[in-house]
Amino acid sequence: MTFCVVGAGFSGAVIARHLAERGHKVVVVDERSHIGGNCYTERDAETGVMVHKYGPHIFHTADERTWAYVQKFGTFKPYVNRVKAISNAHVYTLPVNLLTINQFFGTTMGPKEARAFIESKADKSITNPQSFEEQALSMIGPELYRAFFYGYTRKQWGLEPTQLPASILKRLPLRFNYDDNYFNHPYQGMPEEGYTAIVQNILNVDGIDVRLGCSFESLKEDFQHVFYTGPIDRYFGFRLGRLGYRTLDFERFVDEGDHQGTAVINYCNEEVPYTRISEHKHFAPWEQDKFSKTVCFREYSRLAGENDIPYYPIRLVNEKKMLESYIDLARAEKGVSFMGRLGTYRYLDMDVTIKEALAACDVIDTALQASELSLPAFFVDPA
């Protein structure tokens, strides 16, 4: 059988390889001139530093199957994401932990004292937080919220935190020890040769035809099934309207030596127009000392236009209603499955993308054994 995979990111690559290893022909198409999607990495021509072209990506997971899978296609070096934040002309450590609390309030509290102190700051009248702001106030109180989250969130989302769902903040940890590892997953690391090499190795199998600079709409062939990882609204010609996304602009600059001493610094105050600066040689500490220059990127967030790269699905009330209508259209469509961040209109980390694609492969195997191929429109409910 011949299949089509739309998108050469992790979702598409995992599905394509799985089908090809089972003897099927797979056409992988991507409008970009490269594979890897938003995880694309390349060597910076001026400095030699491995650059994450579409913003920093740190691999972290608690799923053993996912971790074992990616390690088959490249070497992952140990890496811990330690984020700093500048707020009101002071440098702090994130996520909010015991050091952050003691730094901010000028105290020397231990874990029990700090927990009781923050609980005294938290707004206990908020028992069922509905918005980002209510979630923050119920967790950490007004001072830490204003210092680290209010201005940053307004810049990142272009909205008042009162308009954003509480679920956005629920992903952020609050710790009462000195652990400054931004993630708490047992498996964390960075690919030694970058993410592009990982995706290339996944796709490097007989039976896969990768076509770059090629749109799905331009294809003339017939396929037994299409695995679509592009924007779900685009597949239907935006007939119900465009789903909302935030996009990012990156301002590149080069410096001698070490610019900021760490990979990522968040700028929390609203009067600073960018959200953060990332210094990419720090994402590869095993090689950073060999570079005499360093390359950094200031990151600006704004509403995505028609020709912008979609990064973060907004998923406000009007987007959810539109999404539900697109989901209904997708379930009525024959011969196509929607996958990944854009296909399901969800914010997904890399590990979740791969985990879901591997789970989809299990469903695909069962379907291929049947007399008639029948695959769902969604392997994971996008609603």
mmCIF file of C-alpha atoms in Angstrom:
data_model
loop_
_atom_site.group_PDB
_atom_site.id
_atom_site.type_symbol
_atom_site.label_atom_id
_atom_site.label_comp_id
_atom_site.label_asym_id
_atom_site.label_seq_id
_atom_site.Cartn_x
_atom_site.Cartn_y
_atom_site.Cartn_z
ATOM 1 C CA MET A 1 0.000 0.000 0.000
ATOM 2 C CA THR A 2 1.022 3.609 -0.481
ATOM 3 C CA PHE A 3 0.496 6.137 2.300
ATOM 4 C CA CYS A 4 0.990 9.888 2.596
ATOM 5 C CA VAL A 5 2.373 11.608 5.667
ATOM 6 C CA VAL A 6 1.960 15.368 5.736
ATOM 7 C CA GLY A 7 4.688 16.993 7.813
ATOM 8 C CA ALA A 8 8.291 15.887 8.387
ATOM 9 C CA GLY A 9 8.376 16.565 12.122
ATOM 10 C CA PHE A 10 8.502 13.913 14.827
ATOM 11 C CA SER A 11 4.875 12.758 14.437
ATOM 12 C CA GLY A 12 5.186 12.266 10.717
ATOM 13 C CA ALA A 13 8.646 10.683 10.874
ATOM 14 C CA VAL A 14 7.619 8.058 13.448
ATOM 15 C CA ILE A 15 4.525 7.052 11.447
ATOM 16 C CA ALA A 16 6.403 7.021 8.134
ATOM 17 C CA ARG A 17 9.188 4.775 9.404
ATOM 18 C CA HIS A 18 6.730 2.373 11.013
ATOM 19 C CA LEU A 19 4.820 1.925 7.755
ATOM 20 C CA ALA A 20 7.981 1.636 5.658
ATOM 21 C CA GLU A 21 9.431 -1.046 7.951
ATOM 22 C CA ARG A 22 6.291 -3.062 7.259
ATOM 23 C CA GLY A 23 6.902 -2.941 3.549
ATOM 24 C CA HIS A 24 4.654 -0.064 2.542
ATOM 25 C CA LYS A 25 5.557 2.931 0.409
ATOM 26 C CA VAL A 26 5.292 6.299 2.144
ATOM 27 C CA VAL A 27 5.366 9.768 0.640
ATOM 28 C CA VAL A 28 6.366 12.369 3.248
ATOM 29 C CA VAL A 29 5.684 15.957 2.200
ATOM 30 C CA ASP A 30 6.640 19.194 3.920
ATOM 31 C CA GLU A 31 6.370 22.745 2.621
ATOM 32 C CA ARG A 32 9.557 23.766 4.356
ATOM 33 C CA SER A 33 12.972 23.243 2.827
ATOM 34 C CA HIS A 34 14.019 20.998 5.709
ATOM 35 C CA ILE A 35 12.841 18.107 7.863
ATOM 36 C CA GLY A 36 12.323 18.299 11.628
ATOM 37 C CA GLY A 37 9.461 20.792 11.849
ATOM 38 C CA ASN A 38 9.842 23.268 14.687
ATOM 39 C CA CYS A 39 12.500 21.016 16.259
ATOM 40 C CA TYR A 40 14.877 21.768 13.375
ATOM 41 C CA THR A 41 18.497 22.407 14.418
ATOM 42 C CA GLU A 42 21.489 23.546 12.375
ATOM 43 C CA ARG A 43 25.026 24.846 12.860
ATOM 44 C CA ASP A 44 25.144 28.630 12.911
ATOM 45 C CA ALA A 45 27.302 29.696 9.972
ATOM 46 C CA GLU A 46 29.101 32.474 11.848
ATOM 47 C CA THR A 47 29.718 30.926 15.261
ATOM 48 C CA GLY A 48 29.506 27.150 14.681
ATOM 49 C CA VAL A 49 27.014 26.809 17.540
ATOM 50 C CA MET A 50 24.159 24.305 17.157
ATOM 51 C CA VAL A 51 21.074 26.500 16.892
ATOM 52 C CA HIS A 52 17.442 25.609 17.555
ATOM 53 C CA LYS A 53 16.024 27.637 14.687
ATOM 54 C CA TYR A 54 12.449 27.791 15.982
ATOM 55 C CA GLY A 55 13.256 28.284 19.639
ATOM 56 C CA PRO A 56 14.749 26.089 22.381
ATOM 57 C CA HIS A 57 13.698 22.444 22.598
ATOM 58 C CA ILE A 58 14.779 20.373 25.595
ATOM 59 C CA PHE A 59 13.940 16.693 25.498
ATOM 60 C CA HIS A 60 12.343 15.371 28.677
ATOM 61 C CA THR A 61 9.975 12.489 29.326
ATOM 62 C CA ALA A 62 8.703 10.033 31.906
ATOM 63 C CA ASP A 63 7.761 7.502 29.226
ATOM 64 C CA GLU A 64 10.298 4.668 28.917
ATOM 65 C CA ARG A 65 9.102 3.637 25.453
ATOM 66 C CA THR A 66 9.587 7.147 24.090
ATOM 67 C CA TRP A 67 13.027 7.487 25.675
ATOM 68 C CA ALA A 68 14.137 4.119 24.303
ATOM 69 C CA TYR A 69 12.826 5.029 20.852
ATOM 70 C CA VAL A 70 14.707 8.317 20.405
ATOM 71 C CA GLN A 71 17.933 6.821 21.692
ATOM 72 C CA LYS A 72 17.881 4.340 18.801
ATOM 73 C CA PHE A 73 18.409 7.231 16.393
ATOM 74 C CA GLY A 74 21.056 9.317 18.116
ATOM 75 C CA THR A 75 23.130 9.918 21.239
ATOM 76 C CA PHE A 76 21.522 12.040 23.938
ATOM 77 C CA LYS A 77 23.843 13.924 26.266
ATOM 78 C CA PRO A 78 22.834 14.791 29.847
ATOM 79 C CA TYR A 79 21.222 18.211 30.074
ATOM 80 C CA VAL A 80 19.306 19.992 32.830
ATOM 81 C CA ASN A 81 17.255 23.070 31.984
ATOM 82 C CA ARG A 82 17.988 25.727 34.612
ATOM 83 C CA VAL A 83 16.047 28.878 33.798
ATOM 84 C CA LYS A 84 16.775 32.291 35.266
ATOM 85 C CA ALA A 85 14.394 35.240 35.408
ATOM 86 C CA ILE A 86 14.933 38.979 35.635
ATOM 87 C CA SER A 87 12.228 40.837 37.513
ATOM 88 C CA ASN A 88 12.492 44.429 38.679
ATOM 89 C CA ALA A 89 16.247 44.522 38.024
ATOM 90 C CA HIS A 90 16.994 41.387 40.061
ATOM 91 C CA VAL A 91 17.965 37.901 38.866
ATOM 92 C CA TYR A 92 16.084 34.921 40.252
ATOM 93 C CA THR A 93 15.921 31.203 39.605
ATOM 94 C CA LEU A 94 12.922 29.440 38.072
ATOM 95 C CA PRO A 95 10.769 27.493 38.593
ATOM 96 C CA VAL A 96 9.699 29.128 41.824
ATOM 97 C CA ASN A 97 11.518 27.141 44.499
ATOM 98 C CA LEU A 98 12.970 27.681 47.949
ATOM 99 C CA LEU A 99 15.829 29.797 46.603
ATOM 100 C CA THR A 100 13.419 31.988 44.624
ATOM 101 C CA ILE A 101 11.214 32.521 47.661
ATOM 102 C CA ASN A 102 14.113 33.381 49.966
ATOM 103 C CA GLN A 103 15.720 35.646 47.354
ATOM 104 C CA PHE A 104 12.507 37.480 46.625
ATOM 105 C CA PHE A 105 11.349 38.037 50.209
ATOM 106 C CA GLY A 106 14.853 38.463 51.701
ATOM 107 C CA THR A 107 14.392 35.524 54.053
ATOM 108 C CA THR A 108 16.256 32.368 55.061
ATOM 109 C CA MET A 109 13.281 30.044 55.489
ATOM 110 C CA GLY A 110 13.436 26.270 55.406
ATOM 111 C CA PRO A 111 10.968 24.102 53.489
ATOM 112 C CA LYS A 112 8.274 23.937 56.198
ATOM 113 C CA GLU A 113 8.462 27.656 56.951
ATOM 114 C CA ALA A 114 8.345 28.562 53.278
ATOM 115 C CA ARG A 115 5.366 26.311 52.608
ATOM 116 C CA ALA A 116 3.416 27.876 55.466
ATOM 117 C CA PHE A 117 4.508 31.353 54.349
ATOM 118 C CA ILE A 118 3.318 30.870 50.775
ATOM 119 C CA GLU A 119 0.077 29.335 51.989
ATOM 120 C CA SER A 120 -0.492 32.505 54.004
ATOM 121 C CA LYS A 121 -0.005 34.537 50.835
ATOM 122 C CA ALA A 122 -2.312 32.383 48.704
ATOM 123 C CA ASP A 123 -5.899 33.524 48.179
ATOM 124 C CA LYS A 124 -7.893 30.803 49.906
ATOM 125 C CA SER A 125 -11.198 32.283 48.757
ATOM 126 C CA ILE A 126 -10.444 30.914 45.270
ATOM 127 C CA THR A 127 -11.471 27.270 45.572
ATOM 128 C CA ASN A 128 -12.052 26.499 41.900
ATOM 129 C CA PRO A 129 -9.697 28.623 39.791
ATOM 130 C CA GLN A 130 -11.077 29.383 36.332
ATOM 131 C CA SER A 131 -8.462 31.759 34.942
ATOM 132 C CA PHE A 132 -4.669 31.912 34.838
ATOM 133 C CA GLU A 133 -4.745 34.767 37.354
ATOM 134 C CA GLU A 134 -7.017 32.948 39.783
ATOM 135 C CA GLN A 135 -4.811 29.867 39.558
ATOM 136 C CA ALA A 136 -1.699 31.937 40.323
ATOM 137 C CA LEU A 137 -3.261 33.838 43.218
ATOM 138 C CA SER A 138 -4.565 30.614 44.743
ATOM 139 C CA MET A 139 -1.102 28.998 44.461
ATOM 140 C CA ILE A 140 1.484 31.664 45.256
ATOM 141 C CA GLY A 141 -0.273 34.910 46.197
ATOM 142 C CA PRO A 142 -0.056 38.366 44.623
ATOM 143 C CA GLU A 143 3.636 39.268 45.074
ATOM 144 C CA LEU A 144 5.221 36.323 43.264
ATOM 145 C CA TYR A 145 2.446 36.363 40.675
ATOM 146 C CA ARG A 146 3.072 39.998 39.784
ATOM 147 C CA ALA A 147 6.845 39.614 39.806
ATOM 148 C CA PHE A 148 7.188 36.515 37.631
ATOM 149 C CA PHE A 149 3.972 35.774 35.771
ATOM 150 C CA TYR A 150 1.738 38.776 35.141
ATOM 151 C CA GLY A 151 3.895 40.779 32.712
ATOM 152 C CA TYR A 152 5.481 37.728 31.109
ATOM 153 C CA THR A 153 2.068 36.184 30.461
ATOM 154 C CA ARG A 154 0.698 39.372 28.908
ATOM 155 C CA LYS A 155 3.662 39.442 26.528
ATOM 156 C CA GLN A 156 3.502 35.737 25.731
ATOM 157 C CA TRP A 157 -0.237 35.546 25.067
ATOM 158 C CA GLY A 158 -1.199 39.136 24.271
ATOM 159 C CA LEU A 159 -4.098 38.814 26.701
ATOM 160 C CA GLU A 160 -4.922 39.634 30.279
ATOM 161 C CA PRO A 161 -4.249 36.631 32.542
ATOM 162 C CA THR A 162 -7.905 36.858 33.575
ATOM 163 C CA GLN A 163 -8.802 35.795 30.006
ATOM 164 C CA LEU A 164 -6.543 32.730 29.935
ATOM 165 C CA PRO A 165 -7.538 29.301 31.283
ATOM 166 C CA ALA A 166 -6.152 28.093 34.599
ATOM 167 C CA SER A 167 -4.742 25.004 32.870
ATOM 168 C CA ILE A 168 -1.831 27.009 31.421
ATOM 169 C CA LEU A 169 -0.366 27.651 34.869
ATOM 170 C CA LYS A 170 -1.044 24.162 36.191
ATOM 171 C CA ARG A 171 1.919 22.940 34.126
ATOM 172 C CA LEU A 172 4.356 25.113 36.101
ATOM 173 C CA PRO A 173 5.931 23.618 39.222
ATOM 174 C CA LEU A 174 6.183 25.160 42.698
ATOM 175 C CA ARG A 175 8.873 23.662 44.917
ATOM 176 C CA PHE A 176 9.860 24.010 48.544
ATOM 177 C CA ASN A 177 13.414 22.800 48.100
ATOM 178 C CA TYR A 178 16.424 24.103 46.146
ATOM 179 C CA ASP A 179 15.799 21.971 43.053
ATOM 180 C CA ASP A 180 16.075 24.326 40.059
ATOM 181 C CA ASN A 181 15.659 21.649 37.367
ATOM 182 C CA TYR A 182 12.830 23.127 35.304
ATOM 183 C CA PHE A 183 11.493 19.648 34.526
ATOM 184 C CA ASN A 184 10.905 16.759 36.910
ATOM 185 C CA HIS A 185 10.946 13.920 34.370
ATOM 186 C CA PRO A 186 13.414 11.062 34.959
ATOM 187 C CA TYR A 187 14.734 11.151 31.383
ATOM 188 C CA GLN A 188 16.216 14.421 30.154
ATOM 189 C CA GLY A 189 18.827 15.266 27.577
ATOM 190 C CA MET A 190 19.956 16.907 24.369
ATOM 191 C CA PRO A 191 20.831 15.112 21.121
ATOM 192 C CA GLU A 192 24.575 15.364 20.556
ATOM 193 C CA GLU A 193 24.174 16.119 16.845
ATOM 194 C CA GLY A 194 20.907 18.064 17.127
ATOM 195 C CA TYR A 195 17.281 17.154 16.487
ATOM 196 C CA THR A 196 17.527 17.312 12.694
ATOM 197 C CA ALA A 197 19.938 14.366 12.738
ATOM 198 C CA ILE A 198 17.505 12.373 14.893
ATOM 199 C CA VAL A 199 14.608 12.950 12.471
ATOM 200 C CA GLN A 200 16.890 12.226 9.509
ATOM 201 C CA ASN A 201 17.848 8.881 11.020
ATOM 202 C CA ILE A 202 14.204 8.017 11.679
ATOM 203 C CA LEU A 203 13.345 8.734 8.043
ATOM 204 C CA ASN A 204 16.404 6.902 6.703
ATOM 205 C CA VAL A 205 14.750 3.642 5.666
ATOM 206 C CA ASP A 206 13.803 2.119 2.334
ATOM 207 C CA GLY A 207 10.292 2.921 1.177
ATOM 208 C CA ILE A 208 10.118 6.569 2.267
ATOM 209 C CA ASP A 209 10.012 9.307 -0.365
ATOM 210 C CA VAL A 210 10.632 12.693 1.309
ATOM 211 C CA ARG A 211 9.508 15.695 -0.723
ATOM 212 C CA LEU A 212 10.504 19.073 0.701
ATOM 213 C CA GLY A 213 9.169 22.403 -0.509
ATOM 214 C CA CYS A 214 6.033 20.490 -1.455
ATOM 215 C CA SER A 215 2.474 21.126 -0.302
ATOM 216 C CA PHE A 216 -0.065 18.379 0.283
ATOM 217 C CA GLU A 217 -2.551 20.250 -1.880
ATOM 218 C CA SER A 218 -0.219 19.945 -4.882
ATOM 219 C CA LEU A 219 -0.093 16.134 -4.804
ATOM 220 C CA LYS A 220 -1.888 14.238 -7.556
ATOM 221 C CA GLU A 221 -1.411 10.638 -6.385
ATOM 222 C CA ASP A 222 -4.006 8.491 -4.694
ATOM 223 C CA PHE A 223 -3.170 7.084 -1.274
ATOM 224 C CA GLN A 224 -4.668 4.324 0.845
ATOM 225 C CA HIS A 225 -4.584 6.698 3.811
ATOM 226 C CA VAL A 226 -3.236 10.136 4.754
ATOM 227 C CA PHE A 227 -1.665 10.979 8.114
ATOM 228 C CA TYR A 228 -2.037 14.736 8.387
ATOM 229 C CA THR A 229 0.092 16.654 10.892
ATOM 230 C CA GLY A 230 -0.571 20.091 9.397
ATOM 231 C CA PRO A 231 -3.149 22.575 10.702
ATOM 232 C CA ILE A 232 -6.566 20.936 10.825
ATOM 233 C CA ASP A 233 -8.311 24.115 9.668
ATOM 234 C CA ARG A 234 -6.064 24.318 6.608
ATOM 235 C CA TYR A 235 -6.994 20.781 5.543
ATOM 236 C CA PHE A 236 -10.590 21.978 5.220
ATOM 237 C CA GLY A 237 -9.626 25.178 3.431
ATOM 238 C CA PHE A 238 -10.380 27.306 6.523
ATOM 239 C CA ARG A 239 -14.062 26.986 5.627
ATOM 240 C CA LEU A 240 -15.137 27.563 9.234
ATOM 241 C CA GLY A 241 -12.514 30.226 9.914
ATOM 242 C CA ARG A 242 -8.931 30.196 11.167
ATOM 243 C CA LEU A 243 -8.004 28.751 14.533
ATOM 244 C CA GLY A 244 -5.948 31.153 16.641
ATOM 245 C CA TYR A 245 -2.237 30.750 17.280
ATOM 246 C CA ARG A 246 0.550 32.747 18.812
ATOM 247 C CA THR A 247 3.724 32.988 16.769
ATOM 248 C CA LEU A 248 7.289 33.971 17.652
ATOM 249 C CA ASP A 249 9.808 36.384 16.162
ATOM 250 C CA PHE A 250 13.515 35.897 16.890
ATOM 251 C CA GLU A 251 16.070 38.703 16.950
ATOM 252 C CA ARG A 252 19.524 37.197 16.466
ATOM 253 C CA PHE A 253 22.718 38.752 17.820
ATOM 254 C CA VAL A 254 26.291 37.580 18.248
ATOM 255 C CA ASP A 255 28.689 38.307 21.103
ATOM 256 C CA GLU A 256 32.222 37.350 22.074
ATOM 257 C CA GLY A 257 32.676 34.608 24.652
ATOM 258 C CA ASP A 258 29.712 34.114 26.985
ATOM 259 C CA HIS A 259 26.844 36.598 26.836
ATOM 260 C CA GLN A 260 24.545 35.719 29.759
ATOM 261 C CA GLY A 261 26.057 32.669 31.468
ATOM 262 C CA THR A 262 23.063 30.380 31.002
ATOM 263 C CA ALA A 263 20.820 29.024 28.264
ATOM 264 C CA VAL A 264 17.602 30.917 29.021
ATOM 265 C CA ILE A 265 16.723 34.087 30.916
ATOM 266 C CA ASN A 266 13.095 35.171 31.151
ATOM 267 C CA TYR A 267 12.339 38.898 31.231
ATOM 268 C CA CYS A 268 9.281 39.234 33.413
ATOM 269 C CA ASN A 269 8.635 42.960 33.330
ATOM 270 C CA GLU A 270 6.121 44.084 30.748
ATOM 271 C CA GLU A 271 8.096 47.143 29.694
ATOM 272 C CA VAL A 272 10.785 44.828 28.255
ATOM 273 C CA PRO A 273 9.274 43.920 24.862
ATOM 274 C CA TYR A 274 10.783 40.448 24.521
ATOM 275 C CA THR A 275 9.905 37.476 26.696
ATOM 276 C CA ARG A 276 13.319 35.857 26.968
ATOM 277 C CA ILE A 277 16.849 35.591 25.618
ATOM 278 C CA SER A 278 18.248 32.173 24.747
ATOM 279 C CA GLU A 279 21.975 31.583 24.320
ATOM 280 C CA HIS A 280 22.241 28.413 22.300
ATOM 281 C CA LYS A 281 25.757 27.198 23.016
ATOM 282 C CA HIS A 282 24.629 26.533 26.597
ATOM 283 C CA PHE A 283 22.209 23.909 25.270
ATOM 284 C CA ALA A 284 25.300 21.839 24.398
ATOM 285 C CA PRO A 285 27.579 22.200 27.446
ATOM 286 C CA TRP A 286 29.835 19.368 26.238
ATOM 287 C CA GLU A 287 31.093 21.572 23.377
ATOM 288 C CA GLN A 288 30.414 25.165 24.408
ATOM 289 C CA ASP A 289 33.994 25.973 25.418
ATOM 290 C CA LYS A 290 35.321 25.406 21.903
ATOM 291 C CA PHE A 291 33.432 28.392 20.463
ATOM 292 C CA SER A 292 35.014 31.853 20.676
ATOM 293 C CA LYS A 293 31.722 33.532 19.776
ATOM 294 C CA THR A 294 28.188 33.007 21.011
ATOM 295 C CA VAL A 295 24.827 33.441 19.303
ATOM 296 C CA CYS A 296 21.699 34.568 21.130
ATOM 297 C CA PHE A 297 18.073 35.225 20.282
ATOM 298 C CA ARG A 298 15.610 37.674 21.767
ATOM 299 C CA GLU A 299 12.143 36.169 21.558
ATOM 300 C CA TYR A 300 8.989 38.166 20.825
ATOM 301 C CA SER A 301 5.470 36.731 20.900
ATOM 302 C CA ARG A 302 2.500 37.971 18.864
ATOM 303 C CA LEU A 303 -0.722 36.815 17.258
ATOM 304 C CA ALA A 304 -0.034 34.627 14.214
ATOM 305 C CA GLY A 305 -1.076 35.984 10.832
ATOM 306 C CA GLU A 306 -1.980 33.956 7.756
ATOM 307 C CA ASN A 307 1.651 33.588 6.641
ATOM 308 C CA ASP A 308 3.242 33.096 10.069
ATOM 309 C CA ILE A 309 4.476 29.873 11.644
ATOM 310 C CA PRO A 310 1.874 28.721 14.209
ATOM 311 C CA TYR A 311 3.434 27.916 17.595
ATOM 312 C CA TYR A 312 0.948 27.967 20.469
ATOM 313 C CA PRO A 313 -2.768 27.192 20.036
ATOM 314 C CA ILE A 314 -4.747 29.830 21.905
ATOM 315 C CA ARG A 315 -7.825 27.676 22.627
ATOM 316 C CA LEU A 316 -10.028 30.403 24.012
ATOM 317 C CA VAL A 317 -13.818 29.978 23.953
ATOM 318 C CA ASN A 318 -14.275 30.908 20.291
ATOM 319 C CA GLU A 319 -11.383 28.666 19.228
ATOM 320 C CA LYS A 320 -12.846 25.729 21.150
ATOM 321 C CA LYS A 321 -16.209 26.100 19.431
ATOM 322 C CA MET A 322 -14.552 26.317 16.023
ATOM 323 C CA LEU A 323 -12.327 23.354 16.858
ATOM 324 C CA GLU A 324 -15.342 21.235 17.760
ATOM 325 C CA SER A 325 -16.816 21.972 14.344
ATOM 326 C CA TYR A 326 -13.565 21.039 12.613
ATOM 327 C CA ILE A 327 -13.436 17.833 14.664
ATOM 328 C CA ASP A 328 -16.900 16.943 13.371
ATOM 329 C CA LEU A 329 -15.721 17.543 9.795
ATOM 330 C CA ALA A 330 -12.627 15.420 10.379
ATOM 331 C CA ARG A 331 -14.618 12.500 11.747
ATOM 332 C CA ALA A 332 -16.840 12.599 8.679
ATOM 333 C CA GLU A 333 -13.828 12.570 6.348
ATOM 334 C CA LYS A 334 -12.672 9.246 4.956
ATOM 335 C CA GLY A 335 -9.072 8.147 4.527
ATOM 336 C CA VAL A 336 -7.320 10.680 6.748
ATOM 337 C CA SER A 337 -6.065 10.766 10.349
ATOM 338 C CA PHE A 338 -5.115 14.022 12.080
ATOM 339 C CA MET A 339 -2.106 13.966 14.376
ATOM 340 C CA GLY A 340 0.361 16.099 16.267
ATOM 341 C CA ARG A 341 0.266 19.628 17.600
ATOM 342 C CA LEU A 342 -1.324 21.229 14.528
ATOM 343 C CA GLY A 343 -3.534 18.353 13.496
ATOM 344 C CA THR A 344 -5.176 18.185 16.920
ATOM 345 C CA TYR A 345 -4.774 21.878 17.865
ATOM 346 C CA ARG A 346 -3.089 21.114 21.180
ATOM 347 C CA TYR A 347 0.123 22.305 22.809
ATOM 348 C CA LEU A 348 2.355 19.221 22.857
ATOM 349 C CA ASP A 349 5.904 18.696 24.055
ATOM 350 C CA MET A 350 8.172 16.569 21.862
ATOM 351 C CA ASP A 351 7.949 13.519 24.078
ATOM 352 C CA VAL A 352 4.141 13.537 24.041
ATOM 353 C CA THR A 353 4.163 13.889 20.249
ATOM 354 C CA ILE A 354 6.389 10.823 19.922
ATOM 355 C CA LYS A 355 4.489 8.858 22.563
ATOM 356 C CA GLU A 356 1.186 9.486 20.775
ATOM 357 C CA ALA A 357 2.695 8.573 17.407
ATOM 358 C CA LEU A 358 4.034 5.287 18.795
ATOM 359 C CA ALA A 359 0.615 4.499 20.272
ATOM 360 C CA ALA A 360 -0.930 5.289 16.881
ATOM 361 C CA CYS A 361 1.470 2.781 15.312
ATOM 362 C CA ASP A 362 -0.057 0.072 17.524
ATOM 363 C CA VAL A 363 -3.520 0.956 16.219
ATOM 364 C CA ILE A 364 -2.206 1.020 12.647
ATOM 365 C CA ASP A 365 -0.772 -2.491 13.024
ATOM 366 C CA THR A 366 -4.138 -3.826 14.129
ATOM 367 C CA ALA A 367 -5.871 -2.079 11.236
ATOM 368 C CA LEU A 368 -3.388 -3.433 8.678
ATOM 369 C CA GLN A 369 -4.170 -6.972 9.763
ATOM 370 C CA ALA A 370 -7.864 -6.510 9.004
ATOM 371 C CA SER A 371 -9.367 -7.281 5.606
ATOM 372 C CA GLU A 372 -10.327 -3.643 5.131
ATOM 373 C CA LEU A 373 -8.163 -0.742 6.324
ATOM 374 C CA SER A 374 -10.067 1.343 8.863
ATOM 375 C CA LEU A 375 -8.292 4.013 10.863
ATOM 376 C CA PRO A 376 -9.767 6.700 13.140
ATOM 377 C CA ALA A 377 -9.754 10.396 12.326
ATOM 378 C CA PHE A 378 -7.981 10.946 15.664
ATOM 379 C CA PHE A 379 -5.856 8.581 17.715
ATOM 380 C CA VAL A 380 -6.216 10.976 20.678
ATOM 381 C CA ASP A 381 -9.375 12.994 21.324
ATOM 382 C CA PRO A 382 -8.383 16.608 20.531
ATOM 383 C CA ALA A 383 -11.249 18.065 22.517
#
